[in-house]
Every structure is written in C-alpha cells, then in structure tokens.
Amino acid sequence: MATSLHEPVQNEYLTRAFELMSEKDFESAELELNHGLDEAQLEEDKVLTALFYSTLGVLYKIKKQFPKAWKFYEKAEKLLPDDPSLKLISARLLIEVFGQFDPAIRRCQKVIDLSPKDPPFLHQAEMAMGLAYLKKGERSKALEFLQRGMENDFAGLVSAGNIDMKLLEALLKKNLAAEECKIYLEKALAFATKTGELAYIQRFQKLLNFM
C-alpha cells in the first residue's frame, strides 16, 4: 500500500476517472471518484481517501472551479499533512489563482524541509517559491531561486519534464534577468540532450532562438 500520494496507486475508479477526464466527460468522472471515495472511507484508507480528494481537486481545477478545487486539496492535505506533493499543489493554487504569496512560500519551505534529498521536489518548491517572490515584487529573491533551481545543471531530476519553466516565463514577460534566463535555458537544453528527450530539446531550443 502506498504511504504518500507520489507513490503509485492502482485503483479502478481512479483509472476510469482519468480516462473520462481525458474525454472531457467530467460528470461521469466525478461519479467514479465519488464511488471510489466512499469505498476508501469505508475501508478507512487514509492515503487512498486523500488521493480521491486530490483527484477531485484536479477535476475542478480543469473545470476552472478553483474554490471547489481548493476545498478538495485542503481535505487531502489535512489527511496527509506531511505529503510534499500536496503542499506543492496547494502552493501553486495559492500563487497562480488566489494571490496569497506568503502562505504559498511557507508551504514551499515545508516541501524543502520534508524532502531535502529529493531533487525533483526541491526544484519544484524552489521555483514555486521564486514565482511567489516575483509576484510579491521581490525581484532579487526571485532571481536567487532561479539560480538555486539550476544548480548542478539540474542533476538528480528524472526527466527534462521536471524542469519548471513558470518562473523563467514570468521573468521574461517582465523583461527581467535575460542573461540568467538564457543560462537557465541553455542548461535545460543540455539536460534534455543528455536524456534524449526530443520534445523538450525542441521546446528549449525554440525558446533560446527567441532570446
């Protein structure tokens, strides 16, 4: 049995719900998730219950019903308060939707504290924290986290898909830190080339071509 949400969980309701969401049949997906949630609660499976809450959050985020999405993510986080993936999800909602930057920064710091030796979580938390500082108007702090995010040339990341681009894109939109952003992209391109991920090689090269 999984002990956190970032460990694989096999469940027929979840599988079917994600299939239905990909087909944009959100009503049927919600029915599947609610059936699975009922069973998980009857079995008193805290991790699975949190996973259903989190997936309901995903569903409502796709539907752009953000207050409902937040409600479900919050329920999941209360069940698993030390799960870094839930902390990251809620931090991003706080930054990108609700504009609550200080609570988001605290959640990101908690992820760093919980996962000090997990490069993907560390990278995502640092980039989200940098984005929060940028939106607060603290540009030097945002740049500090951009630098931290590309330390050791993204060593330890599983895939180029782990490389967060939101802070970089936000800096570029504000015409800030062009040289640092170029270095970030060059390192990202080198990483994608090393891992042989063609789609990311093309994406990073295209962005570099515009700089």
N, C-alpha and C. Protein backbone atom coordinates (compact mmCIF):
# COMPACT_ATOMS: atom_id res chain seq x y z
N MET A 1 0.84 -1.20 0.00
CA MET A 1 0.00 0.00 0.00
C MET A 1 0.88 1.25 0.00
N ALA A 2 0.47 2.22 -0.77
CA ALA A 2 1.22 3.47 -0.83
C ALA A 2 1.10 4.21 0.50
N THR A 3 2.16 4.93 0.85
CA THR A 3 2.15 5.71 2.08
C THR A 3 2.09 7.21 1.81
N SER A 4 2.16 7.60 0.55
CA SER A 4 2.04 9.01 0.18
C SER A 4 1.50 9.09 -1.24
N LEU A 5 1.09 10.29 -1.64
CA LEU A 5 0.43 10.43 -2.93
C LEU A 5 1.38 10.35 -4.12
N HIS A 6 2.70 10.49 -3.90
CA HIS A 6 3.60 10.40 -5.04
C HIS A 6 4.13 8.98 -5.25
N GLU A 7 3.60 8.03 -4.51
CA GLU A 7 3.88 6.63 -4.79
C GLU A 7 2.74 6.05 -5.61
N PRO A 8 3.04 5.10 -6.54
CA PRO A 8 1.99 4.59 -7.43
C PRO A 8 0.85 3.90 -6.68
N VAL A 9 -0.37 4.17 -7.10
CA VAL A 9 -1.56 3.52 -6.54
C VAL A 9 -2.40 3.01 -7.70
N GLN A 10 -2.74 1.71 -7.65
CA GLN A 10 -3.60 1.13 -8.68
C GLN A 10 -5.03 1.07 -8.14
N ASN A 11 -5.94 1.71 -8.84
CA ASN A 11 -7.33 1.72 -8.41
C ASN A 11 -8.21 1.91 -9.63
N GLU A 12 -9.21 1.03 -9.79
CA GLU A 12 -10.04 1.05 -11.00
C GLU A 12 -10.85 2.34 -11.11
N TYR A 13 -11.31 2.87 -9.98
CA TYR A 13 -12.08 4.11 -10.04
C TYR A 13 -11.21 5.27 -10.53
N LEU A 14 -9.98 5.35 -10.01
CA LEU A 14 -9.07 6.41 -10.43
C LEU A 14 -8.71 6.28 -11.91
N THR A 15 -8.41 5.05 -12.32
CA THR A 15 -8.05 4.82 -13.72
C THR A 15 -9.18 5.27 -14.64
N ARG A 16 -10.40 4.86 -14.31
CA ARG A 16 -11.55 5.21 -15.14
C ARG A 16 -11.81 6.72 -15.09
N ALA A 17 -11.66 7.32 -13.92
CA ALA A 17 -11.89 8.76 -13.80
C ALA A 17 -10.93 9.56 -14.67
N PHE A 18 -9.65 9.18 -14.69
CA PHE A 18 -8.69 9.90 -15.52
C PHE A 18 -8.99 9.70 -17.01
N GLU A 19 -9.45 8.49 -17.37
CA GLU A 19 -9.85 8.26 -18.75
C GLU A 19 -11.01 9.18 -19.14
N LEU A 20 -11.99 9.27 -18.24
CA LEU A 20 -13.15 10.12 -18.52
C LEU A 20 -12.78 11.60 -18.57
N MET A 21 -11.86 12.01 -17.70
CA MET A 21 -11.41 13.40 -17.74
C MET A 21 -10.71 13.71 -19.05
N SER A 22 -9.92 12.75 -19.55
CA SER A 22 -9.25 12.97 -20.83
C SER A 22 -10.26 13.09 -21.98
N GLU A 23 -11.43 12.45 -21.79
CA GLU A 23 -12.51 12.54 -22.78
C GLU A 23 -13.43 13.73 -22.52
N LYS A 24 -13.12 14.51 -21.48
CA LYS A 24 -13.89 15.68 -21.07
C LYS A 24 -15.30 15.32 -20.59
N ASP A 25 -15.47 14.09 -20.14
CA ASP A 25 -16.74 13.67 -19.53
C ASP A 25 -16.61 13.85 -18.02
N PHE A 26 -16.68 15.10 -17.59
CA PHE A 26 -16.40 15.43 -16.21
C PHE A 26 -17.46 14.93 -15.25
N GLU A 27 -18.71 14.91 -15.68
CA GLU A 27 -19.78 14.43 -14.81
C GLU A 27 -19.58 12.96 -14.47
N SER A 28 -19.28 12.13 -15.47
CA SER A 28 -19.05 10.71 -15.21
C SER A 28 -17.79 10.50 -14.39
N ALA A 29 -16.76 11.30 -14.65
CA ALA A 29 -15.52 11.20 -13.88
C ALA A 29 -15.79 11.47 -12.40
N GLU A 30 -16.60 12.48 -12.13
CA GLU A 30 -16.91 12.80 -10.74
C GLU A 30 -17.68 11.67 -10.06
N LEU A 31 -18.58 11.03 -10.79
CA LEU A 31 -19.30 9.88 -10.23
C LEU A 31 -18.34 8.76 -9.85
N GLU A 32 -17.39 8.46 -10.73
CA GLU A 32 -16.39 7.43 -10.45
C GLU A 32 -15.59 7.79 -9.20
N LEU A 33 -15.18 9.03 -9.11
CA LEU A 33 -14.37 9.46 -7.97
C LEU A 33 -15.16 9.41 -6.67
N ASN A 34 -16.41 9.78 -6.72
CA ASN A 34 -17.24 9.73 -5.51
C ASN A 34 -17.48 8.30 -5.05
N HIS A 35 -17.68 7.37 -6.01
CA HIS A 35 -17.83 5.96 -5.65
C HIS A 35 -16.54 5.45 -4.99
N GLY A 36 -15.41 5.79 -5.59
CA GLY A 36 -14.13 5.35 -5.02
C GLY A 36 -13.87 5.97 -3.66
N LEU A 37 -14.25 7.23 -3.52
CA LEU A 37 -14.07 7.92 -2.23
C LEU A 37 -14.89 7.24 -1.15
N ASP A 38 -16.12 6.88 -1.47
CA ASP A 38 -16.97 6.20 -0.49
C ASP A 38 -16.33 4.90 -0.02
N GLU A 39 -15.79 4.13 -0.96
CA GLU A 39 -15.16 2.85 -0.60
C GLU A 39 -13.90 3.07 0.24
N ALA A 40 -13.10 4.05 -0.14
CA ALA A 40 -11.87 4.34 0.61
C ALA A 40 -12.19 4.76 2.03
N GLN A 41 -13.26 5.54 2.21
CA GLN A 41 -13.64 5.97 3.55
C GLN A 41 -14.18 4.81 4.37
N LEU A 42 -14.95 3.92 3.74
CA LEU A 42 -15.45 2.74 4.45
C LEU A 42 -14.30 1.85 4.91
N GLU A 43 -13.26 1.76 4.09
CA GLU A 43 -12.10 0.94 4.43
C GLU A 43 -11.13 1.68 5.36
N GLU A 44 -11.43 2.94 5.64
CA GLU A 44 -10.59 3.79 6.49
C GLU A 44 -9.15 3.84 5.96
N ASP A 45 -9.03 3.92 4.63
CA ASP A 45 -7.74 4.03 3.97
C ASP A 45 -7.43 5.51 3.78
N LYS A 46 -6.61 6.04 4.66
CA LYS A 46 -6.34 7.48 4.68
C LYS A 46 -5.64 7.95 3.40
N VAL A 47 -4.66 7.19 2.94
CA VAL A 47 -3.91 7.59 1.75
C VAL A 47 -4.81 7.58 0.51
N LEU A 48 -5.59 6.51 0.36
CA LEU A 48 -6.47 6.43 -0.80
C LEU A 48 -7.56 7.50 -0.75
N THR A 49 -8.08 7.75 0.44
CA THR A 49 -9.08 8.82 0.60
C THR A 49 -8.48 10.16 0.18
N ALA A 50 -7.26 10.44 0.62
CA ALA A 50 -6.58 11.68 0.24
C ALA A 50 -6.36 11.75 -1.26
N LEU A 51 -6.06 10.61 -1.87
CA LEU A 51 -5.85 10.59 -3.32
C LEU A 51 -7.13 10.91 -4.07
N PHE A 52 -8.26 10.39 -3.59
CA PHE A 52 -9.54 10.73 -4.23
C PHE A 52 -9.87 12.22 -4.05
N TYR A 53 -9.62 12.75 -2.86
CA TYR A 53 -9.84 14.18 -2.66
C TYR A 53 -8.96 15.00 -3.61
N SER A 54 -7.69 14.60 -3.71
CA SER A 54 -6.76 15.32 -4.57
C SER A 54 -7.19 15.26 -6.04
N THR A 55 -7.68 14.09 -6.46
CA THR A 55 -8.11 13.94 -7.85
C THR A 55 -9.38 14.73 -8.12
N LEU A 56 -10.25 14.82 -7.14
CA LEU A 56 -11.41 15.71 -7.28
C LEU A 56 -10.94 17.16 -7.43
N GLY A 57 -9.87 17.49 -6.72
CA GLY A 57 -9.28 18.81 -6.88
C GLY A 57 -8.79 19.03 -8.30
N VAL A 58 -8.14 18.01 -8.86
CA VAL A 58 -7.68 18.08 -10.25
C VAL A 58 -8.87 18.33 -11.19
N LEU A 59 -9.93 17.57 -10.97
CA LEU A 59 -11.13 17.69 -11.80
C LEU A 59 -11.67 19.11 -11.79
N TYR A 60 -11.82 19.67 -10.59
CA TYR A 60 -12.39 21.02 -10.51
C TYR A 60 -11.41 22.09 -10.98
N LYS A 61 -10.11 21.80 -10.88
CA LYS A 61 -9.13 22.74 -11.44
C LYS A 61 -9.24 22.77 -12.95
N ILE A 62 -9.39 21.60 -13.57
CA ILE A 62 -9.59 21.53 -15.02
C ILE A 62 -10.83 22.32 -15.43
N LYS A 63 -11.88 22.20 -14.61
CA LYS A 63 -13.14 22.90 -14.88
C LYS A 63 -13.07 24.39 -14.51
N LYS A 64 -11.92 24.81 -13.97
CA LYS A 64 -11.69 26.20 -13.55
C LYS A 64 -12.63 26.63 -12.43
N GLN A 65 -13.07 25.67 -11.64
CA GLN A 65 -13.85 25.96 -10.44
C GLN A 65 -12.88 25.91 -9.25
N PHE A 66 -12.10 26.96 -9.14
CA PHE A 66 -10.95 26.94 -8.24
C PHE A 66 -11.29 26.86 -6.75
N PRO A 67 -12.34 27.55 -6.28
CA PRO A 67 -12.68 27.38 -4.86
C PRO A 67 -13.01 25.93 -4.49
N LYS A 68 -13.73 25.23 -5.37
CA LYS A 68 -14.04 23.81 -5.11
C LYS A 68 -12.77 22.98 -5.18
N ALA A 69 -11.90 23.28 -6.15
CA ALA A 69 -10.63 22.55 -6.24
C ALA A 69 -9.84 22.72 -4.95
N TRP A 70 -9.79 23.95 -4.45
CA TRP A 70 -9.05 24.22 -3.21
C TRP A 70 -9.63 23.42 -2.05
N LYS A 71 -10.95 23.36 -1.99
CA LYS A 71 -11.61 22.64 -0.90
C LYS A 71 -11.15 21.18 -0.85
N PHE A 72 -11.07 20.55 -2.02
CA PHE A 72 -10.67 19.14 -2.05
C PHE A 72 -9.18 18.97 -1.77
N TYR A 73 -8.35 19.85 -2.30
CA TYR A 73 -6.92 19.77 -1.99
C TYR A 73 -6.68 19.96 -0.49
N GLU A 74 -7.45 20.87 0.10
CA GLU A 74 -7.30 21.14 1.53
C GLU A 74 -7.68 19.90 2.35
N LYS A 75 -8.75 19.21 1.95
CA LYS A 75 -9.14 17.98 2.64
C LYS A 75 -8.05 16.93 2.54
N ALA A 76 -7.46 16.81 1.35
CA ALA A 76 -6.39 15.83 1.16
C ALA A 76 -5.18 16.19 2.03
N GLU A 77 -4.85 17.48 2.08
CA GLU A 77 -3.68 17.91 2.83
C GLU A 77 -3.87 17.70 4.33
N LYS A 78 -5.10 17.85 4.80
CA LYS A 78 -5.37 17.61 6.23
C LYS A 78 -5.18 16.14 6.59
N LEU A 79 -5.50 15.25 5.65
CA LEU A 79 -5.30 13.81 5.90
C LEU A 79 -3.82 13.45 5.87
N LEU A 80 -3.06 14.09 4.99
CA LEU A 80 -1.63 13.77 4.84
C LEU A 80 -0.83 15.08 4.93
N PRO A 81 -0.71 15.63 6.13
CA PRO A 81 -0.08 16.95 6.27
C PRO A 81 1.40 17.00 5.92
N ASP A 82 2.05 15.84 5.84
CA ASP A 82 3.48 15.83 5.52
C ASP A 82 3.76 15.31 4.11
N ASP A 83 2.75 15.31 3.25
CA ASP A 83 2.95 14.87 1.88
C ASP A 83 3.42 16.05 1.03
N PRO A 84 4.65 16.00 0.49
CA PRO A 84 5.16 17.17 -0.24
C PRO A 84 4.40 17.47 -1.53
N SER A 85 3.87 16.44 -2.19
CA SER A 85 3.17 16.70 -3.44
C SER A 85 1.92 17.55 -3.21
N LEU A 86 1.20 17.29 -2.12
CA LEU A 86 0.02 18.09 -1.81
C LEU A 86 0.41 19.52 -1.44
N LYS A 87 1.51 19.67 -0.73
CA LYS A 87 1.97 21.01 -0.38
C LYS A 87 2.27 21.82 -1.65
N LEU A 88 2.89 21.17 -2.64
CA LEU A 88 3.22 21.87 -3.88
C LEU A 88 1.96 22.25 -4.65
N ILE A 89 1.01 21.33 -4.72
CA ILE A 89 -0.24 21.61 -5.44
C ILE A 89 -0.94 22.81 -4.83
N SER A 90 -1.07 22.81 -3.50
CA SER A 90 -1.77 23.91 -2.85
C SER A 90 -0.97 25.21 -2.96
N ALA A 91 0.35 25.12 -2.91
CA ALA A 91 1.17 26.33 -3.05
C ALA A 91 0.96 26.96 -4.43
N ARG A 92 0.90 26.13 -5.45
CA ARG A 92 0.71 26.68 -6.80
C ARG A 92 -0.67 27.32 -6.96
N LEU A 93 -1.68 26.70 -6.36
CA LEU A 93 -3.00 27.32 -6.41
C LEU A 93 -3.00 28.67 -5.70
N LEU A 94 -2.34 28.74 -4.56
CA LEU A 94 -2.27 29.99 -3.81
C LEU A 94 -1.57 31.07 -4.63
N ILE A 95 -0.52 30.69 -5.37
CA ILE A 95 0.23 31.66 -6.17
C ILE A 95 -0.54 32.07 -7.41
N GLU A 96 -0.99 31.07 -8.17
CA GLU A 96 -1.50 31.32 -9.52
C GLU A 96 -2.96 31.74 -9.57
N VAL A 97 -3.73 31.37 -8.54
CA VAL A 97 -5.17 31.64 -8.58
C VAL A 97 -5.59 32.64 -7.51
N PHE A 98 -5.13 32.41 -6.27
CA PHE A 98 -5.64 33.21 -5.16
C PHE A 98 -4.76 34.38 -4.76
N GLY A 99 -3.54 34.43 -5.29
CA GLY A 99 -2.67 35.56 -4.99
C GLY A 99 -2.26 35.66 -3.54
N GLN A 100 -2.15 34.52 -2.86
CA GLN A 100 -1.76 34.51 -1.46
C GLN A 100 -0.32 33.98 -1.39
N PHE A 101 0.63 34.91 -1.47
CA PHE A 101 2.01 34.53 -1.70
C PHE A 101 2.74 34.07 -0.43
N ASP A 102 2.49 34.70 0.69
CA ASP A 102 3.18 34.29 1.90
C ASP A 102 2.79 32.89 2.36
N PRO A 103 1.49 32.53 2.37
CA PRO A 103 1.15 31.13 2.69
C PRO A 103 1.76 30.14 1.70
N ALA A 104 1.85 30.53 0.44
CA ALA A 104 2.46 29.66 -0.57
C ALA A 104 3.95 29.46 -0.27
N ILE A 105 4.61 30.52 0.09
CA ILE A 105 6.05 30.43 0.42
C ILE A 105 6.25 29.49 1.62
N ARG A 106 5.39 29.59 2.60
CA ARG A 106 5.51 28.70 3.77
C ARG A 106 5.33 27.25 3.37
N ARG A 107 4.39 26.98 2.48
CA ARG A 107 4.19 25.60 2.03
C ARG A 107 5.41 25.11 1.25
N CYS A 108 5.96 25.96 0.41
CA CYS A 108 7.15 25.56 -0.35
C CYS A 108 8.32 25.27 0.59
N GLN A 109 8.48 26.09 1.61
CA GLN A 109 9.55 25.84 2.58
C GLN A 109 9.34 24.52 3.30
N LYS A 110 8.08 24.18 3.56
CA LYS A 110 7.77 22.90 4.18
C LYS A 110 8.17 21.75 3.27
N VAL A 111 7.94 21.89 1.96
CA VAL A 111 8.36 20.86 1.00
C VAL A 111 9.87 20.68 1.06
N ILE A 112 10.60 21.79 1.10
CA ILE A 112 12.06 21.72 1.18
C ILE A 112 12.49 21.03 2.46
N ASP A 113 11.81 21.34 3.57
CA ASP A 113 12.14 20.70 4.85
C ASP A 113 11.83 19.20 4.83
N LEU A 114 10.73 18.83 4.15
CA LEU A 114 10.31 17.42 4.12
C LEU A 114 11.14 16.59 3.15
N SER A 115 11.67 17.23 2.09
CA SER A 115 12.34 16.48 1.02
C SER A 115 13.72 17.05 0.71
N PRO A 116 14.59 17.14 1.70
CA PRO A 116 15.89 17.78 1.47
C PRO A 116 16.79 17.02 0.50
N LYS A 117 16.50 15.73 0.28
CA LYS A 117 17.35 14.93 -0.62
C LYS A 117 16.57 14.40 -1.81
N ASP A 118 15.51 15.10 -2.18
CA ASP A 118 14.69 14.70 -3.31
C ASP A 118 14.75 15.81 -4.36
N PRO A 119 15.67 15.72 -5.35
CA PRO A 119 15.87 16.84 -6.29
C PRO A 119 14.61 17.30 -7.02
N PRO A 120 13.72 16.40 -7.51
CA PRO A 120 12.53 16.92 -8.19
C PRO A 120 11.65 17.78 -7.29
N PHE A 121 11.41 17.34 -6.05
CA PHE A 121 10.60 18.14 -5.14
C PHE A 121 11.31 19.44 -4.78
N LEU A 122 12.61 19.37 -4.52
CA LEU A 122 13.37 20.58 -4.18
C LEU A 122 13.29 21.60 -5.32
N HIS A 123 13.50 21.13 -6.53
CA HIS A 123 13.48 22.03 -7.69
C HIS A 123 12.11 22.70 -7.84
N GLN A 124 11.05 21.89 -7.78
CA GLN A 124 9.71 22.44 -7.95
C GLN A 124 9.37 23.43 -6.83
N ALA A 125 9.76 23.11 -5.61
CA ALA A 125 9.48 24.00 -4.48
C ALA A 125 10.24 25.32 -4.62
N GLU A 126 11.51 25.23 -5.02
CA GLU A 126 12.31 26.45 -5.18
C GLU A 126 11.77 27.33 -6.30
N MET A 127 11.36 26.72 -7.39
CA MET A 127 10.82 27.51 -8.49
C MET A 127 9.48 28.16 -8.13
N ALA A 128 8.65 27.41 -7.42
CA ALA A 128 7.37 27.98 -6.98
C ALA A 128 7.60 29.12 -5.99
N MET A 129 8.57 28.94 -5.10
CA MET A 129 8.88 30.00 -4.14
C MET A 129 9.39 31.24 -4.86
N GLY A 130 10.23 31.03 -5.87
CA GLY A 130 10.73 32.16 -6.65
C GLY A 130 9.61 32.90 -7.35
N LEU A 131 8.64 32.15 -7.88
CA LEU A 131 7.50 32.78 -8.55
C LEU A 131 6.67 33.60 -7.56
N ALA A 132 6.50 33.07 -6.36
CA ALA A 132 5.75 33.81 -5.33
C ALA A 132 6.47 35.12 -4.98
N TYR A 133 7.79 35.05 -4.83
CA TYR A 133 8.54 36.28 -4.52
C TYR A 133 8.46 37.28 -5.67
N LEU A 134 8.51 36.79 -6.90
CA LEU A 134 8.41 37.69 -8.04
C LEU A 134 7.06 38.41 -8.05
N LYS A 135 6.00 37.67 -7.80
CA LYS A 135 4.66 38.26 -7.79
C LYS A 135 4.49 39.22 -6.60
N LYS A 136 5.28 39.02 -5.54
CA LYS A 136 5.27 39.96 -4.41
C LYS A 136 6.07 41.22 -4.72
N GLY A 137 6.82 41.19 -5.82
CA GLY A 137 7.65 42.34 -6.17
C GLY A 137 9.07 42.25 -5.66
N GLU A 138 9.45 41.10 -5.09
CA GLU A 138 10.80 40.92 -4.55
C GLU A 138 11.66 40.24 -5.62
N ARG A 139 12.13 41.03 -6.56
CA ARG A 139 12.81 40.51 -7.74
C ARG A 139 14.14 39.83 -7.41
N SER A 140 14.90 40.39 -6.48
CA SER A 140 16.19 39.80 -6.15
C SER A 140 16.01 38.41 -5.54
N LYS A 141 14.97 38.23 -4.72
CA LYS A 141 14.69 36.91 -4.15
C LYS A 141 14.25 35.94 -5.24
N ALA A 142 13.46 36.41 -6.18
CA ALA A 142 13.03 35.56 -7.28
C ALA A 142 14.23 35.07 -8.08
N LEU A 143 15.16 35.96 -8.34
CA LEU A 143 16.36 35.60 -9.10
C LEU A 143 17.24 34.63 -8.32
N GLU A 144 17.27 34.81 -7.02
CA GLU A 144 18.03 33.88 -6.17
C GLU A 144 17.50 32.46 -6.32
N PHE A 145 16.19 32.32 -6.38
CA PHE A 145 15.62 30.98 -6.50
C PHE A 145 15.78 30.42 -7.92
N LEU A 146 15.79 31.30 -8.92
CA LEU A 146 16.10 30.82 -10.27
C LEU A 146 17.50 30.22 -10.30
N GLN A 147 18.45 30.89 -9.66
CA GLN A 147 19.82 30.39 -9.60
C GLN A 147 19.88 29.06 -8.85
N ARG A 148 19.18 28.99 -7.73
CA ARG A 148 19.17 27.75 -6.95
C ARG A 148 18.57 26.60 -7.75
N GLY A 149 17.56 26.91 -8.55
CA GLY A 149 16.87 25.87 -9.29
C GLY A 149 17.72 25.21 -10.36
N MET A 150 18.76 25.91 -10.83
CA MET A 150 19.59 25.30 -11.88
C MET A 150 20.98 24.92 -11.37
N GLU A 151 21.15 24.90 -10.06
CA GLU A 151 22.43 24.47 -9.50
C GLU A 151 22.72 23.03 -9.91
N ASN A 152 23.99 22.76 -10.17
CA ASN A 152 24.44 21.41 -10.55
C ASN A 152 23.79 20.94 -11.85
N ASP A 153 23.37 21.90 -12.67
CA ASP A 153 22.84 21.57 -14.01
C ASP A 153 21.66 20.60 -13.96
N PHE A 154 20.78 20.82 -12.99
CA PHE A 154 19.56 20.01 -12.82
C PHE A 154 19.85 18.55 -12.47
N ALA A 155 21.02 18.29 -11.90
CA ALA A 155 21.37 16.92 -11.53
C ALA A 155 20.35 16.36 -10.55
N GLY A 156 19.97 15.11 -10.77
CA GLY A 156 19.02 14.45 -9.88
C GLY A 156 17.60 14.46 -10.39
N LEU A 157 17.29 15.31 -11.38
CA LEU A 157 15.95 15.29 -11.95
C LEU A 157 15.78 14.04 -12.81
N VAL A 158 14.57 13.51 -12.83
CA VAL A 158 14.30 12.27 -13.54
C VAL A 158 14.19 12.52 -15.04
N SER A 159 13.61 13.65 -15.40
CA SER A 159 13.31 13.95 -16.80
C SER A 159 13.39 15.46 -17.01
N ALA A 160 13.57 15.85 -18.27
CA ALA A 160 13.52 17.28 -18.59
C ALA A 160 12.13 17.85 -18.30
N GLY A 161 11.13 16.97 -18.24
CA GLY A 161 9.79 17.41 -17.88
C GLY A 161 9.69 17.90 -16.45
N ASN A 162 10.68 17.55 -15.61
CA ASN A 162 10.71 18.05 -14.24
C ASN A 162 11.17 19.50 -14.15
N ILE A 163 11.79 20.00 -15.22
CA ILE A 163 12.34 21.36 -15.18
C ILE A 163 11.20 22.37 -15.24
N ASP A 164 11.08 23.15 -14.19
CA ASP A 164 9.99 24.11 -14.11
C ASP A 164 10.30 25.34 -14.96
N MET A 165 9.31 25.80 -15.72
CA MET A 165 9.51 26.92 -16.63
C MET A 165 8.70 28.16 -16.23
N LYS A 166 7.86 28.04 -15.21
CA LYS A 166 6.94 29.15 -14.92
C LYS A 166 7.66 30.38 -14.40
N LEU A 167 8.66 30.20 -13.54
CA LEU A 167 9.39 31.37 -13.05
C LEU A 167 10.15 32.03 -14.19
N LEU A 168 10.81 31.23 -15.02
CA LEU A 168 11.53 31.78 -16.16
C LEU A 168 10.60 32.57 -17.08
N GLU A 169 9.44 31.99 -17.40
CA GLU A 169 8.49 32.67 -18.29
C GLU A 169 7.99 33.97 -17.67
N ALA A 170 7.77 33.96 -16.36
CA ALA A 170 7.30 35.18 -15.70
C ALA A 170 8.37 36.26 -15.72
N LEU A 171 9.63 35.87 -15.54
CA LEU A 171 10.73 36.84 -15.61
C LEU A 171 10.85 37.43 -17.01
N LEU A 172 10.75 36.56 -18.01
CA LEU A 172 10.88 37.05 -19.39
C LEU A 172 9.74 38.00 -19.76
N LYS A 173 8.54 37.72 -19.27
CA LYS A 173 7.40 38.60 -19.55
C LYS A 173 7.61 39.99 -18.98
N LYS A 174 8.37 40.05 -17.88
CA LYS A 174 8.64 41.34 -17.25
C LYS A 174 9.96 41.95 -17.75
N ASN A 175 10.58 41.29 -18.75
CA ASN A 175 11.86 41.76 -19.28
C ASN A 175 12.92 41.85 -18.20
N LEU A 176 12.96 40.82 -17.37
CA LEU A 176 13.92 40.78 -16.27
C LEU A 176 14.90 39.62 -16.45
N ALA A 177 16.11 39.84 -16.01
CA ALA A 177 17.12 38.78 -15.89
C ALA A 177 17.29 37.98 -17.18
N ALA A 178 17.41 38.68 -18.30
CA ALA A 178 17.51 37.99 -19.59
C ALA A 178 18.72 37.07 -19.65
N GLU A 179 19.87 37.51 -19.14
CA GLU A 179 21.07 36.69 -19.21
C GLU A 179 20.94 35.43 -18.35
N GLU A 180 20.38 35.60 -17.15
CA GLU A 180 20.19 34.45 -16.26
C GLU A 180 19.18 33.46 -16.86
N CYS A 181 18.16 34.00 -17.49
CA CYS A 181 17.16 33.13 -18.13
C CYS A 181 17.78 32.36 -19.30
N LYS A 182 18.67 33.01 -20.03
CA LYS A 182 19.34 32.34 -21.13
C LYS A 182 20.20 31.19 -20.61
N ILE A 183 20.92 31.43 -19.54
CA ILE A 183 21.74 30.37 -18.94
C ILE A 183 20.87 29.22 -18.48
N TYR A 184 19.73 29.54 -17.87
CA TYR A 184 18.79 28.51 -17.41
C TYR A 184 18.35 27.64 -18.58
N LEU A 185 17.98 28.28 -19.69
CA LEU A 185 17.53 27.55 -20.87
C LEU A 185 18.65 26.72 -21.49
N GLU A 186 19.84 27.26 -21.50
CA GLU A 186 20.98 26.51 -22.04
C GLU A 186 21.24 25.25 -21.22
N LYS A 187 21.15 25.39 -19.90
CA LYS A 187 21.33 24.22 -19.03
C LYS A 187 20.19 23.22 -19.22
N ALA A 188 18.98 23.74 -19.40
CA ALA A 188 17.82 22.86 -19.63
C ALA A 188 17.99 22.10 -20.94
N LEU A 189 18.46 22.78 -21.97
CA LEU A 189 18.69 22.15 -23.27
C LEU A 189 19.76 21.07 -23.16
N ALA A 190 20.83 21.37 -22.44
CA ALA A 190 21.89 20.38 -22.26
C ALA A 190 21.37 19.15 -21.52
N PHE A 191 20.51 19.37 -20.53
CA PHE A 191 19.95 18.25 -19.77
C PHE A 191 19.05 17.40 -20.67
N ALA A 192 18.18 18.05 -21.45
CA ALA A 192 17.28 17.32 -22.34
C ALA A 192 18.06 16.55 -23.40
N THR A 193 19.16 17.15 -23.87
CA THR A 193 20.01 16.47 -24.85
C THR A 193 20.64 15.22 -24.23
N LYS A 194 21.07 15.36 -22.97
CA LYS A 194 21.67 14.23 -22.27
C LYS A 194 20.67 13.10 -22.07
N THR A 195 19.41 13.44 -21.77
CA THR A 195 18.39 12.42 -21.54
C THR A 195 17.72 11.96 -22.83
N GLY A 196 18.00 12.66 -23.95
CA GLY A 196 17.46 12.26 -25.23
C GLY A 196 15.98 12.50 -25.41
N GLU A 197 15.47 13.56 -24.78
CA GLU A 197 14.03 13.87 -24.85
C GLU A 197 13.78 14.90 -25.94
N LEU A 198 13.45 14.43 -27.12
CA LEU A 198 13.37 15.28 -28.31
C LEU A 198 12.39 16.43 -28.16
N ALA A 199 11.21 16.15 -27.60
CA ALA A 199 10.20 17.20 -27.47
C ALA A 199 10.73 18.36 -26.64
N TYR A 200 11.46 18.07 -25.57
CA TYR A 200 12.00 19.13 -24.71
C TYR A 200 13.20 19.80 -25.36
N ILE A 201 14.01 19.04 -26.10
CA ILE A 201 15.11 19.65 -26.85
C ILE A 201 14.55 20.71 -27.78
N GLN A 202 13.50 20.37 -28.51
CA GLN A 202 12.90 21.31 -29.46
C GLN A 202 12.29 22.51 -28.74
N ARG A 203 11.63 22.25 -27.61
CA ARG A 203 10.99 23.35 -26.87
C ARG A 203 12.03 24.33 -26.34
N PHE A 204 13.08 23.81 -25.72
CA PHE A 204 14.09 24.70 -25.14
C PHE A 204 14.87 25.44 -26.23
N GLN A 205 15.15 24.74 -27.35
CA GLN A 205 15.86 25.40 -28.43
C GLN A 205 15.02 26.52 -29.04
N LYS A 206 13.72 26.28 -29.17
CA LYS A 206 12.83 27.30 -29.73
C LYS A 206 12.81 28.53 -28.85
N LEU A 207 12.77 28.35 -27.53
CA LEU A 207 12.78 29.48 -26.62
C LEU A 207 14.11 30.24 -26.72
N LEU A 208 15.21 29.50 -26.82
CA LEU A 208 16.52 30.15 -26.94
C LEU A 208 16.61 30.96 -28.22
N ASN A 209 16.01 30.47 -29.28
CA ASN A 209 16.06 31.17 -30.57
C ASN A 209 15.39 32.53 -30.52
N PHE A 210 14.47 32.71 -29.57
CA PHE A 210 13.76 33.99 -29.44
C PHE A 210 14.49 34.97 -28.54
N MET A 211 15.58 34.53 -27.93
CA MET A 211 16.28 35.40 -26.98
C MET A 211 17.42 36.17 -27.67
